[in-house]
């Protein structure tokens, strides 16, 4: 079984299966996967070839005694101290790395809409509200990952992470939440590793150190992603289950509670890794004693009892906001196509067996290089280890299950995203780090320090030595930590500044209504949502129609007497579902705004005006919303709203006469400034 898994892992990362994502056409997700998959694939093979060459060179040049001295010093630092001291030290280092990323690269702001949506929800939780009030004119605030519910305006995400963010907001240090969670996860992983590998402390401690050094984990923890909480909860559940093996049933209660909190944060992860963290850990752990049926009953009941309160609370939350205990916000926003299985995804793209293989291959390629940012592909080493090791101990088998189960589950899920690495595999990353450590040490231990042909006191004349392999691995890790990781960090920082999502808005000293000019496609998507379309229908409409055609359809619907806005997620817009047979092309303006059109299309005056308003610059509204006054929250600061043109804006101005209107604009490349409303409207919307 393990050899088959190793061979499958190698096949998925060494062969270009990622190209299967374009088997039935190239949608937005496939385009990203093809582009990044090709980069990962070439980088992987280049790293492999360079790594082998470097091993050959260092095996001949490095005296074994010198490298052994360095390794002995590192080994003493890792292996000799008590496990808790090592865990706390590594946790501090990981937290510091994530804080550095959050403060100096991301400016303490989310870089993805996921974080922005949950921060808006956290603002309402912090005020003691389940959701925001019904929006007076939704088009000025609505965005993709928020939805209007019977209770009010709410995020599509389960409430678990937003609750912690709310506590951070109340404490005035919301930017600390993710990095601290990463520190907790690293400390718990260190404790877990010592119990998984009781006879191999080198593997346990080295694997824990790799978790602390992972930029992949630190990036997400520093950017307000709920994966940080999910990762900490998985580590807590595994640790508590391991303690339950030789402790009381109360540890099983804690493990179940962690799984319940995980269900309130990332439900699919809770189903997959929650089962692993309890049942599979209890079956396969290197424990001192095995359970009899009474102990099994007691601990399973305790785990279920620990998970039940939070699980039931999430179901009650779903029922109140989304109409059913089993209906999550994802489905309320994007429709049933958001669920698991092989079917058409919410973008209208087919997701079948070929696509599942292609996206899974791309995820593993990305993880292989992004996990530690090293030029040596980590998953190739692990695949070889699974195939070649004479046997795997119980700890390694559990680490492999922890790593591989989410891969199989995500293969049945249409959503795959490689920005900042394959983040849907985040919660399994600690297990991959433990496997990397075990595989590396297995290779090193299996080689002689000096091959036959080495003259006493001289240098080896053979091919591979323990010294050459160990030095190559150490250099690759050092390159990842000191060069590749910071370079990737600079890229994220530049991306955030270029898009404006990490720029700090200017402060105000009086109540203000600040209009933010988003791109035409975003304005159209919001107006379609207000008309009652779900996200899946909106995406189909945006992809299948020219931008001007869709503008005319939306205007007609908005003006019609029978076109009053429906409740969110229930309506449809005739003729807006897309005309897939027509070849459309995209025109990109200097601002980055994109217009879909076809050769020879003539824009109406209304469309020309919409397009011209985007020409110079556009900004994203969602990352700004949580930083200002929100509907129902705050009355003395800046309330950020979407610019929909002076005529539509007039309705909102009349609703908030006490607020001074202004337009948010760029001041140079890396700053935002407020300009008078009348000046801004003339600059953007005047056709003179």
XYZ file of C-alpha atoms in Angstrom:
688
model
C 0.000 0.000 0.000
C 2.682 2.515 0.978
C 4.705 1.690 -2.144
C 1.630 2.268 -4.287
C 1.000 5.604 -2.554
C 4.642 6.572 -3.036
C 4.508 5.685 -6.725
C 1.266 7.629 -7.163
C 2.741 10.646 -5.391
C 5.814 10.564 -7.626
C 3.693 10.208 -10.748
C 1.556 13.212 -9.809
C 4.542 15.499 -9.223
C 7.060 14.223 -11.794
C 4.720 14.099 -14.789
C 2.776 17.107 -16.181
C -0.687 15.891 -15.190
C -1.613 19.496 -14.317
C -2.267 20.066 -18.023
C -5.438 17.979 -17.738
C -7.218 21.009 -16.242
C -7.524 22.390 -19.794
C -8.920 19.169 -21.248
C -12.371 20.695 -21.795
C -11.460 24.359 -22.101
C -9.613 26.995 -20.143
C -11.602 28.836 -17.488
C -10.245 31.293 -14.914
C -9.108 28.568 -12.506
C -7.554 26.488 -15.267
C -5.649 29.493 -16.610
C -3.995 30.124 -13.247
C -3.237 26.444 -12.759
C -1.665 26.066 -16.202
C 0.508 29.141 -15.719
C 1.692 28.357 -12.195
C 1.789 24.611 -12.794
C 4.254 25.095 -15.648
C 6.443 27.277 -13.432
C 6.364 24.732 -10.617
C 7.069 21.849 -12.992
C 10.132 23.466 -14.563
C 11.434 24.650 -11.186
C 11.042 21.159 -9.769
C 13.053 19.449 -12.489
C 15.699 22.167 -12.411
C 15.969 21.744 -8.646
C 16.272 17.976 -8.952
C 19.055 18.142 -11.524
C 20.952 20.853 -9.672
C 20.499 19.006 -6.394
C 21.976 15.778 -7.740
C 24.891 17.695 -9.250
C 25.522 19.499 -5.967
C 25.453 16.231 -4.019
C 28.079 14.797 -6.357
C 30.310 17.838 -5.953
C 29.956 18.156 -2.181
C 30.443 14.423 -1.675
C 33.895 14.806 -3.188
C 34.873 18.144 -1.674
C 33.609 18.201 1.914
C 35.555 16.433 4.649
C 33.084 14.318 6.661
C 34.439 15.439 10.013
C 33.666 19.111 9.394
C 30.018 18.525 8.494
C 29.622 16.035 11.346
C 30.765 18.684 13.804
C 28.117 21.132 12.590
C 25.412 18.463 12.657
C 26.324 17.365 16.171
C 25.948 20.946 17.418
C 22.565 21.333 15.714
C 21.480 17.947 16.971
C 22.299 18.860 20.564
C 20.258 22.060 20.249
C 17.262 20.157 18.895
C 17.357 16.836 20.705
C 18.651 17.451 24.211
C 16.327 20.203 25.573
C 12.914 19.218 27.000
C 10.200 19.039 24.388
C 8.178 21.916 25.831
C 11.179 24.243 25.726
C 11.817 23.355 22.096
C 8.133 23.782 21.251
C 7.910 27.215 22.848
C 11.151 28.354 21.200
C 9.987 27.240 17.767
C 6.570 28.807 18.388
C 8.177 32.164 19.171
C 10.260 31.974 15.986
C 7.242 31.075 13.826
C 5.096 33.791 15.385
C 7.864 36.316 14.799
C 8.175 35.305 11.147
C 4.430 35.619 10.596
C 4.311 38.977 12.406
C 7.118 40.240 10.193
C 5.130 39.232 7.128
C 1.943 40.824 8.437
C 3.563 44.105 9.453
C 6.204 44.732 6.815
C 4.814 43.019 3.708
C 1.042 43.139 4.120
C 0.743 46.283 6.261
C -1.464 44.360 8.743
C -4.132 43.899 6.080
C -5.666 40.913 4.292
C -4.502 40.291 0.752
C -7.480 38.095 -0.212
C -11.237 38.660 -0.016
C -11.545 35.684 2.343
C -9.891 37.678 5.102
C -11.745 40.902 4.297
C -15.113 39.126 4.490
C -14.377 37.572 7.869
C -13.051 40.863 9.245
C -16.344 42.548 8.320
C -18.197 39.733 10.089
C -15.850 40.099 13.067
C -16.740 43.780 13.346
C -20.392 42.846 13.843
C -19.544 40.008 16.245
C -17.396 42.417 18.270
C -20.411 44.710 18.552
C -22.578 41.850 19.835
C -24.476 41.396 16.554
C -25.048 38.174 14.638
C -24.935 40.042 11.326
C -25.062 43.523 9.918
C -28.429 45.220 9.428
C -30.316 44.888 6.137
C -28.446 47.171 3.750
C -30.318 50.342 2.757
C -28.956 50.133 -0.805
C -26.941 46.910 -1.115
C -25.073 47.812 -4.301
C -22.922 50.294 -2.401
C -21.568 47.647 0.027
C -22.209 44.147 -1.286
C -19.297 41.984 -2.434
C -18.676 38.406 -3.443
C -18.174 36.636 -0.109
C -20.904 38.505 1.769
C -24.612 37.846 1.408
C -27.958 39.198 2.547
C -29.779 36.819 4.890
C -33.083 36.987 6.799
C -31.056 38.203 9.792
C -29.009 40.752 7.885
C -25.735 41.154 6.029
C -23.290 38.320 6.791
C -20.170 36.539 5.588
C -20.466 33.247 3.748
C -17.840 31.685 6.016
C -18.563 29.660 9.155
C -18.297 31.833 12.254
C -15.361 30.234 14.085
C -12.485 32.379 12.837
C -14.554 35.573 12.845
C -15.210 35.040 16.560
C -11.465 35.032 17.263
C -10.965 38.059 15.021
C -13.696 39.822 16.991
C -11.759 39.174 20.188
C -8.678 40.597 18.499
C -10.616 43.687 17.461
C -11.887 44.178 20.993
C -8.303 43.894 22.263
C -7.021 46.331 19.641
C -4.596 43.782 18.195
C -6.431 41.840 15.510
C -3.172 41.563 13.541
C -1.832 39.281 16.300
C -4.506 36.600 15.918
C -3.108 34.669 12.956
C 0.568 34.735 14.001
C -0.298 33.633 17.544
C -2.373 30.764 16.156
C 0.599 29.691 14.067
C 2.757 29.719 17.187
C 0.218 27.525 18.982
C 0.160 25.120 16.033
C 3.964 24.896 15.963
C 4.214 24.247 19.707
C 1.513 21.574 19.598
C 3.070 19.959 16.533
C 6.358 19.701 18.442
C 4.560 17.916 21.284
C 2.759 15.670 18.800
C 5.963 14.807 16.944
C 7.700 13.638 20.118
C 4.818 11.243 20.735
C 4.635 10.037 17.135
C 8.373 9.314 17.041
C 9.304 8.273 20.592
C 12.318 6.283 19.344
C 13.508 8.862 16.811
C 13.787 12.249 18.431
C 15.905 13.592 15.562
C 13.024 13.158 13.123
C 10.543 14.628 15.595
C 12.580 17.736 16.356
C 13.811 18.343 12.802
C 10.262 18.019 11.464
C 9.004 20.490 14.068
C 11.764 22.937 13.122
C 10.695 22.686 9.476
C 7.119 23.561 10.478
C 8.407 26.677 12.231
C 10.514 27.640 9.191
C 7.702 27.208 6.640
C 6.952 30.474 4.850
C 3.883 28.750 3.409
C 2.365 28.517 6.879
C 3.577 31.966 7.927
C 2.173 33.696 4.826
C -1.373 32.545 5.495
C -1.227 33.122 9.231
C -0.126 36.706 8.634
C -2.883 37.473 6.123
C -6.055 36.798 8.167
C -6.813 33.388 6.647
C -8.942 30.992 8.682
C -6.517 28.193 7.819
C -4.355 29.444 10.695
C -7.073 28.594 13.226
C -7.885 25.317 11.489
C -4.227 24.270 11.567
C -3.947 25.005 15.288
C -7.154 23.080 16.016
C -6.001 20.029 14.057
C -2.740 20.009 16.013
C -4.670 20.368 19.287
C -7.026 17.525 18.391
C -4.146 15.195 17.493
C -2.209 16.094 20.644
C -5.228 15.575 22.908
C -5.994 12.234 21.258
C -2.421 11.073 21.798
C -2.656 12.096 25.442
C -5.924 10.172 25.702
C -4.032 6.976 24.897
C -2.270 6.968 28.243
C -4.384 9.503 30.110
C -8.017 9.912 31.025
C -11.086 10.230 28.836
C -11.014 13.995 29.473
C -8.297 14.305 26.858
C -10.724 12.744 24.378
C -13.262 15.384 25.404
C -10.710 18.094 24.549
C -9.934 16.433 21.226
C -13.628 16.377 20.366
C -14.013 20.028 21.348
C -11.139 20.918 19.006
C -12.865 19.050 16.183
C -16.111 20.882 16.971
C -14.308 24.224 16.778
C -12.745 23.039 13.525
C -16.244 22.328 12.182
C -17.135 25.930 13.041
C -14.141 27.117 11.017
C -13.545 24.783 8.053
C -16.215 22.052 7.914
C -14.598 19.837 5.275
C -11.307 19.819 7.170
C -13.227 18.873 10.319
C -14.835 15.893 8.611
C -11.580 14.613 7.097
C -8.965 15.440 9.725
C -11.392 15.249 12.644
C -11.849 11.547 11.924
C -8.090 11.204 11.549
C -7.338 13.066 14.787
C -9.538 10.774 16.832
C -10.273 7.317 15.449
C -7.233 6.875 13.180
C -4.829 8.236 15.790
C -6.237 5.896 18.436
C -5.977 2.917 16.103
C -2.497 3.602 14.782
C -0.547 5.540 17.410
C 2.667 4.169 18.939
C 0.973 3.888 22.341
C 1.975 2.104 25.502
C -1.330 0.252 25.669
C -4.260 -0.518 23.408
C -7.882 0.234 24.253
C -10.371 -2.464 25.142
C -13.979 -1.964 24.070
C -14.878 -0.120 27.272
C -12.071 2.368 26.770
C -13.073 2.786 23.126
C -16.667 3.485 24.110
C -15.651 5.932 26.807
C -13.281 7.922 24.583
C -15.492 7.954 21.511
C -18.394 9.165 23.633
C -16.174 11.835 25.177
C -14.971 12.997 21.755
C -18.530 13.147 20.451
C -19.619 15.007 23.573
C -16.807 17.516 23.146
C -17.643 18.154 19.490
C -21.423 18.313 19.892
C -21.898 21.771 21.489
C -19.978 23.685 18.832
C -21.318 21.486 16.053
C -24.890 22.174 17.148
C -24.092 25.870 17.511
C -22.909 25.996 13.891
C -26.068 24.238 12.754
C -28.181 26.745 14.657
C -26.179 29.572 13.048
C -26.763 28.062 9.597
C -30.476 27.625 10.238
C -30.849 31.210 11.413
C -28.889 32.826 8.597
C -29.091 30.439 5.660
C -32.361 28.597 6.163
C -31.195 25.094 7.127
C -28.846 23.537 9.701
C -27.029 21.782 6.877
C -26.800 24.727 4.482
C -23.583 26.677 4.816
C -23.037 30.182 3.557
C -20.965 28.872 0.661
C -24.032 27.249 -0.866
C -26.242 30.234 -0.081
C -23.877 32.477 -2.033
C -22.749 30.203 -4.873
C -25.500 27.591 -5.140
C -25.374 23.782 -4.942
C -22.510 23.664 -7.463
C -20.235 24.774 -4.627
C -20.466 21.347 -3.005
C -18.264 18.268 -3.269
C -18.337 15.945 -6.230
C -17.568 15.735 -9.930
C -19.873 18.239 -11.600
C -19.997 21.686 -13.172
C -18.428 24.197 -10.811
C -19.881 27.626 -9.896
C -17.822 29.206 -12.699
C -19.661 27.032 -15.217
C -16.557 24.919 -15.897
C -16.732 21.110 -15.864
C -14.997 19.371 -12.964
C -14.659 15.697 -13.738
C -12.107 12.967 -13.159
C -9.537 14.481 -15.526
C -9.828 17.872 -13.883
C -9.571 16.301 -10.427
C -6.296 14.611 -11.398
C -4.966 17.790 -13.014
C -5.753 20.102 -10.119
C -4.494 17.576 -7.564
C -1.227 17.287 -9.467
C -0.887 21.082 -9.496
C -1.620 21.271 -5.757
C 1.079 18.721 -4.994
C 3.563 20.425 -7.317
C 2.920 23.704 -5.552
C 3.215 22.174 -2.104
C 6.431 20.389 -3.051
C 8.188 23.710 -3.661
C 6.212 26.185 -1.543
C 6.198 24.168 1.674
C 9.787 25.123 2.525
C 10.610 27.392 -0.446
C 13.583 25.151 -1.243
C 14.777 24.334 -4.771
C 14.704 20.637 -3.845
C 11.126 19.319 -4.309
C 10.056 17.973 -0.941
C 7.353 15.623 -2.194
C 9.730 13.816 -4.548
C 11.863 12.950 -1.535
C 8.785 11.768 0.368
C 7.564 9.669 -2.563
C 10.926 7.930 -2.836
C 10.924 7.365 0.917
C 7.502 5.724 0.846
C 8.618 3.447 -1.979
C 12.105 2.528 -0.784
C 11.952 2.376 3.008
C 11.961 -1.264 4.180
C 9.195 -0.482 6.682
C 7.398 2.493 8.173
C 6.927 2.883 11.895
C 3.538 3.787 13.339
C 4.402 7.456 13.666
C 5.362 7.741 10.005
C 2.192 5.943 8.936
C 0.090 8.383 10.954
C 1.975 11.359 9.508
C 1.354 9.967 6.015
C -2.366 9.622 6.730
C -2.471 13.190 8.085
C -0.758 14.423 4.919
C -2.584 12.382 2.297
C -6.201 12.303 3.488
C -6.810 16.013 2.674
C -5.302 15.472 -0.784
C -7.887 12.798 -1.522
C -10.731 14.885 -0.102
C -9.742 17.992 -2.052
C -9.604 15.982 -5.260
C -13.402 15.784 -4.923
C -13.715 19.549 -4.427
C -13.738 21.885 -7.419
C -11.981 24.807 -5.709
C -8.193 24.842 -6.070
C -6.114 27.998 -5.722
C -2.342 28.309 -5.927
C -2.006 31.945 -4.879
C 0.310 31.881 -1.826
C 0.607 28.135 -2.434
C -2.064 25.392 -2.351
C -3.790 26.714 0.746
C -6.430 23.981 0.888
C -3.598 21.690 2.002
C -2.517 24.090 4.764
C -3.818 22.000 7.658
C -1.811 18.973 6.505
C 1.435 20.935 6.023
C 2.876 19.989 9.470
C 2.553 16.322 8.559
C 4.350 16.907 5.267
C 7.166 18.605 7.201
C 7.469 15.588 9.502
C 7.613 13.313 6.465
C 10.314 15.479 4.868
C 12.391 15.186 8.032
C 11.924 11.428 8.211
C 12.727 10.964 4.524
C 15.837 13.158 4.653
C 17.226 11.412 7.716
C 16.433 8.008 6.200
C 18.532 8.869 3.137
C 21.378 10.342 5.179
C 21.525 7.442 7.630
C 21.589 4.939 4.784
C 24.764 6.374 3.279
C 28.321 5.931 4.516
C 30.251 8.929 5.735
C 33.057 8.016 3.345
C 32.629 5.635 0.422
C 35.129 2.942 -0.517
C 38.067 4.562 -2.217
C 38.458 7.324 0.334
C 42.010 7.529 1.545
C 42.383 7.933 5.299
C 42.207 11.609 6.139
C 41.452 12.469 2.515
C 38.329 13.096 0.555
C 35.933 10.502 -0.831
C 36.348 9.355 -4.402
C 32.937 7.706 -4.726
C 29.626 9.226 -5.778
C 27.347 9.887 -2.816
C 28.206 10.325 0.826
C 26.255 11.166 3.918
C 28.223 14.391 4.074
C 27.324 15.482 0.546
C 23.631 14.721 0.918
C 23.333 16.359 4.342
C 25.172 19.473 3.181
C 22.981 19.742 0.075
C 19.795 19.439 2.112
C 21.062 22.065 4.568
C 22.039 24.468 1.778
C 18.650 24.035 0.094
C 16.833 24.769 3.344
C 19.045 27.780 4.016
C 18.383 29.076 0.519
C 14.648 28.741 1.096
C 14.709 30.535 4.440
C 17.176 33.284 3.536
C 16.577 33.896 -0.178
C 13.530 32.279 -1.801
C 11.097 32.948 1.061
C 11.950 36.662 1.351
C 11.812 36.983 -2.450
C 8.310 35.498 -2.497
C 7.404 37.834 0.347
C 8.549 40.854 -1.655
C 6.394 39.660 -4.528
C 3.295 39.477 -2.332
C 4.056 42.923 -0.939
C 4.397 44.378 -4.440
C 1.170 42.673 -5.510
C -0.677 44.122 -2.527
C 0.607 47.631 -3.212
C -0.132 47.419 -6.937
C -3.731 46.347 -6.337
C -4.098 48.765 -3.430
C -5.437 46.138 -1.019
C -2.635 46.619 1.516
C -2.506 50.421 1.352
C -3.666 52.309 4.440
C -6.566 54.711 3.856
C -6.116 58.294 5.065
C -7.565 59.225 8.437
C -10.529 61.594 8.758
C -11.493 63.965 11.560
C -15.231 64.076 10.840
C -17.946 61.721 9.560
C -17.254 61.041 5.886
C -18.856 59.105 3.058
C -15.900 57.893 1.019
C -16.657 56.584 -2.465
C -14.317 53.932 -3.865
C -14.188 53.455 -7.631
C -14.043 49.744 -8.429
C -13.709 48.289 -11.916
C -16.706 47.971 -14.225
C -16.919 44.182 -13.861
C -17.093 44.428 -10.068
C -19.783 47.091 -10.272
C -21.803 44.901 -12.627
C -21.373 41.822 -10.444
C -22.653 43.710 -7.415
C -25.657 45.067 -9.275
C -26.480 41.558 -10.492
C -26.319 40.304 -6.896
C -28.732 43.034 -5.828
C -31.099 41.873 -8.568
C -31.133 38.445 -6.919
C -28.567 36.392 -8.827
C -26.356 33.897 -7.019
C -22.608 33.989 -7.512
C -22.660 31.047 -9.934
C -25.141 32.835 -12.199
C -23.216 36.097 -11.903
C -19.991 34.419 -12.983
C -21.701 32.795 -15.943
C -23.190 36.142 -16.960
C -19.872 37.980 -16.686
C -17.992 35.326 -18.651
C -20.593 34.684 -21.336
C -21.599 38.224 -22.289
C -19.742 41.290 -23.367
C -19.458 43.856 -20.607
C -21.555 46.345 -22.546
C -24.306 43.830 -23.287
C -24.518 42.981 -19.625
C -24.610 46.667 -18.714
C -27.604 47.172 -21.008
C -29.396 44.127 -19.584
C -28.822 45.225 -15.996
C -29.943 48.784 -16.707
C -33.114 47.498 -18.353
C -33.874 45.262 -15.399
C -33.164 48.037 -12.896
C -35.473 50.414 -14.750
C -38.325 48.007 -15.307
C -41.305 48.303 -13.025
C -41.289 44.543 -12.449
C -37.567 44.443 -11.661
C -37.641 45.207 -7.947
C -34.710 43.531 -6.167
C -35.354 39.988 -4.973
C -33.929 38.441 -1.838
C -30.325 37.404 -2.226
C -29.615 34.233 -4.158
C -33.092 33.549 -5.518
C -33.451 35.415 -8.771
C -32.300 35.084 -12.333
C -31.769 37.558 -15.113
C -33.137 36.575 -18.516
C -30.569 36.510 -21.338
C -27.678 36.964 -18.913
C -26.568 33.377 -18.441
C -23.901 33.599 -21.089
C -23.515 32.892 -24.776
C -20.714 30.375 -24.637
C -20.396 29.817 -28.382
C -19.225 33.365 -29.188
C -15.511 34.110 -29.082
C -14.977 37.037 -26.731
C -11.740 38.863 -26.101
C -10.551 40.903 -23.161
C -9.269 44.469 -23.343
C -7.152 45.564 -20.394
C -6.939 49.262 -19.567
C -3.959 50.991 -17.912
C -5.784 50.725 -14.581
C -6.007 46.940 -14.904
C -9.767 47.024 -15.479
C -10.865 44.443 -18.059
C -13.634 44.740 -20.637
C -15.006 41.701 -22.457
C -16.041 42.399 -26.023
C -15.975 41.028 -29.576
C -14.500 42.448 -32.743
C -16.720 45.168 -34.147
C -18.863 45.735 -31.065
C -20.006 49.348 -30.786
C -20.340 50.670 -27.249
C -23.408 52.669 -26.338
C -22.856 56.105 -24.760
C -23.643 54.609 -21.346
C -21.036 51.888 -21.866
C -18.462 54.392 -23.095
C -18.986 56.376 -19.912
C -18.611 53.307 -17.692
C -15.440 52.255 -19.500
C -13.922 55.740 -19.472
C -14.399 56.006 -15.711
C -12.063 53.019 -15.268
C -9.298 54.206 -17.548
C -6.849 55.780 -15.106
C -7.250 53.891 -11.840
C -9.504 51.530 -9.924
C -9.452 50.396 -6.293
C -10.963 47.441 -4.442
C -13.702 48.232 -1.930
C -13.855 45.022 0.212
C -10.424 45.399 1.906
C -11.444 48.891 3.055
C -14.884 48.136 4.478
C -13.798 46.644 7.808
C -11.450 49.586 8.446
C -14.221 52.193 8.526
C -17.780 52.740 9.690
C -20.148 50.003 8.572
C -23.925 50.043 8.170
C -25.195 49.972 11.736
C -21.700 50.482 13.211
C -19.892 53.760 13.746
C -20.951 57.325 13.138
C -17.794 59.422 13.424
C -15.328 58.019 10.891
C -15.073 57.184 7.209
C -17.753 54.951 5.715
C -16.420 53.343 2.540
C -18.943 52.736 -0.228
C -18.850 51.789 -3.897
C -18.904 54.526 -6.525
C -21.792 53.781 -8.904
C -21.772 57.092 -10.754
C -23.009 60.530 -9.666
C -26.680 59.831 -10.435
C -26.877 56.634 -8.379
C -24.584 58.079 -5.681
C -27.044 60.920 -5.106
C -29.458 58.463 -3.465
C -26.848 57.542 -0.864
C -25.799 61.144 -0.306
C -29.400 61.970 0.539
C -29.480 59.070 3.007
C -26.362 60.278 4.859
C -26.530 64.082 4.823
C -24.412 64.302 7.982
C -21.396 62.761 6.243
C -19.027 64.778 4.095
C -18.628 63.080 0.684
C -15.201 62.399 -0.793
C -13.543 60.123 -3.344
C -10.646 57.827 -2.503
C -7.824 58.049 -5.027
C -4.206 57.040 -5.378
C -1.549 59.596 -4.515
C 1.487 58.205 -6.263
C 2.149 54.496 -6.237
C 1.888 53.552 -2.564
C -0.478 56.030 -0.931
C -4.180 56.763 -0.891
C -5.704 60.204 -0.473
C -9.136 61.799 -0.328
C -10.189 64.316 -2.950
C -13.344 66.458 -2.947
C -16.371 64.539 -4.157
C -17.316 66.968 -6.916
C -13.771 67.007 -8.284
C -13.611 63.231 -8.265
C -16.945 62.767 -10.011
C -15.968 65.208 -12.729
C -12.649 63.467 -13.244
C -14.158 59.990 -13.472
C -17.553 60.406 -15.050
C -17.401 63.527 -17.211
C -17.417 62.738 -20.924
C -16.042 66.125 -21.915
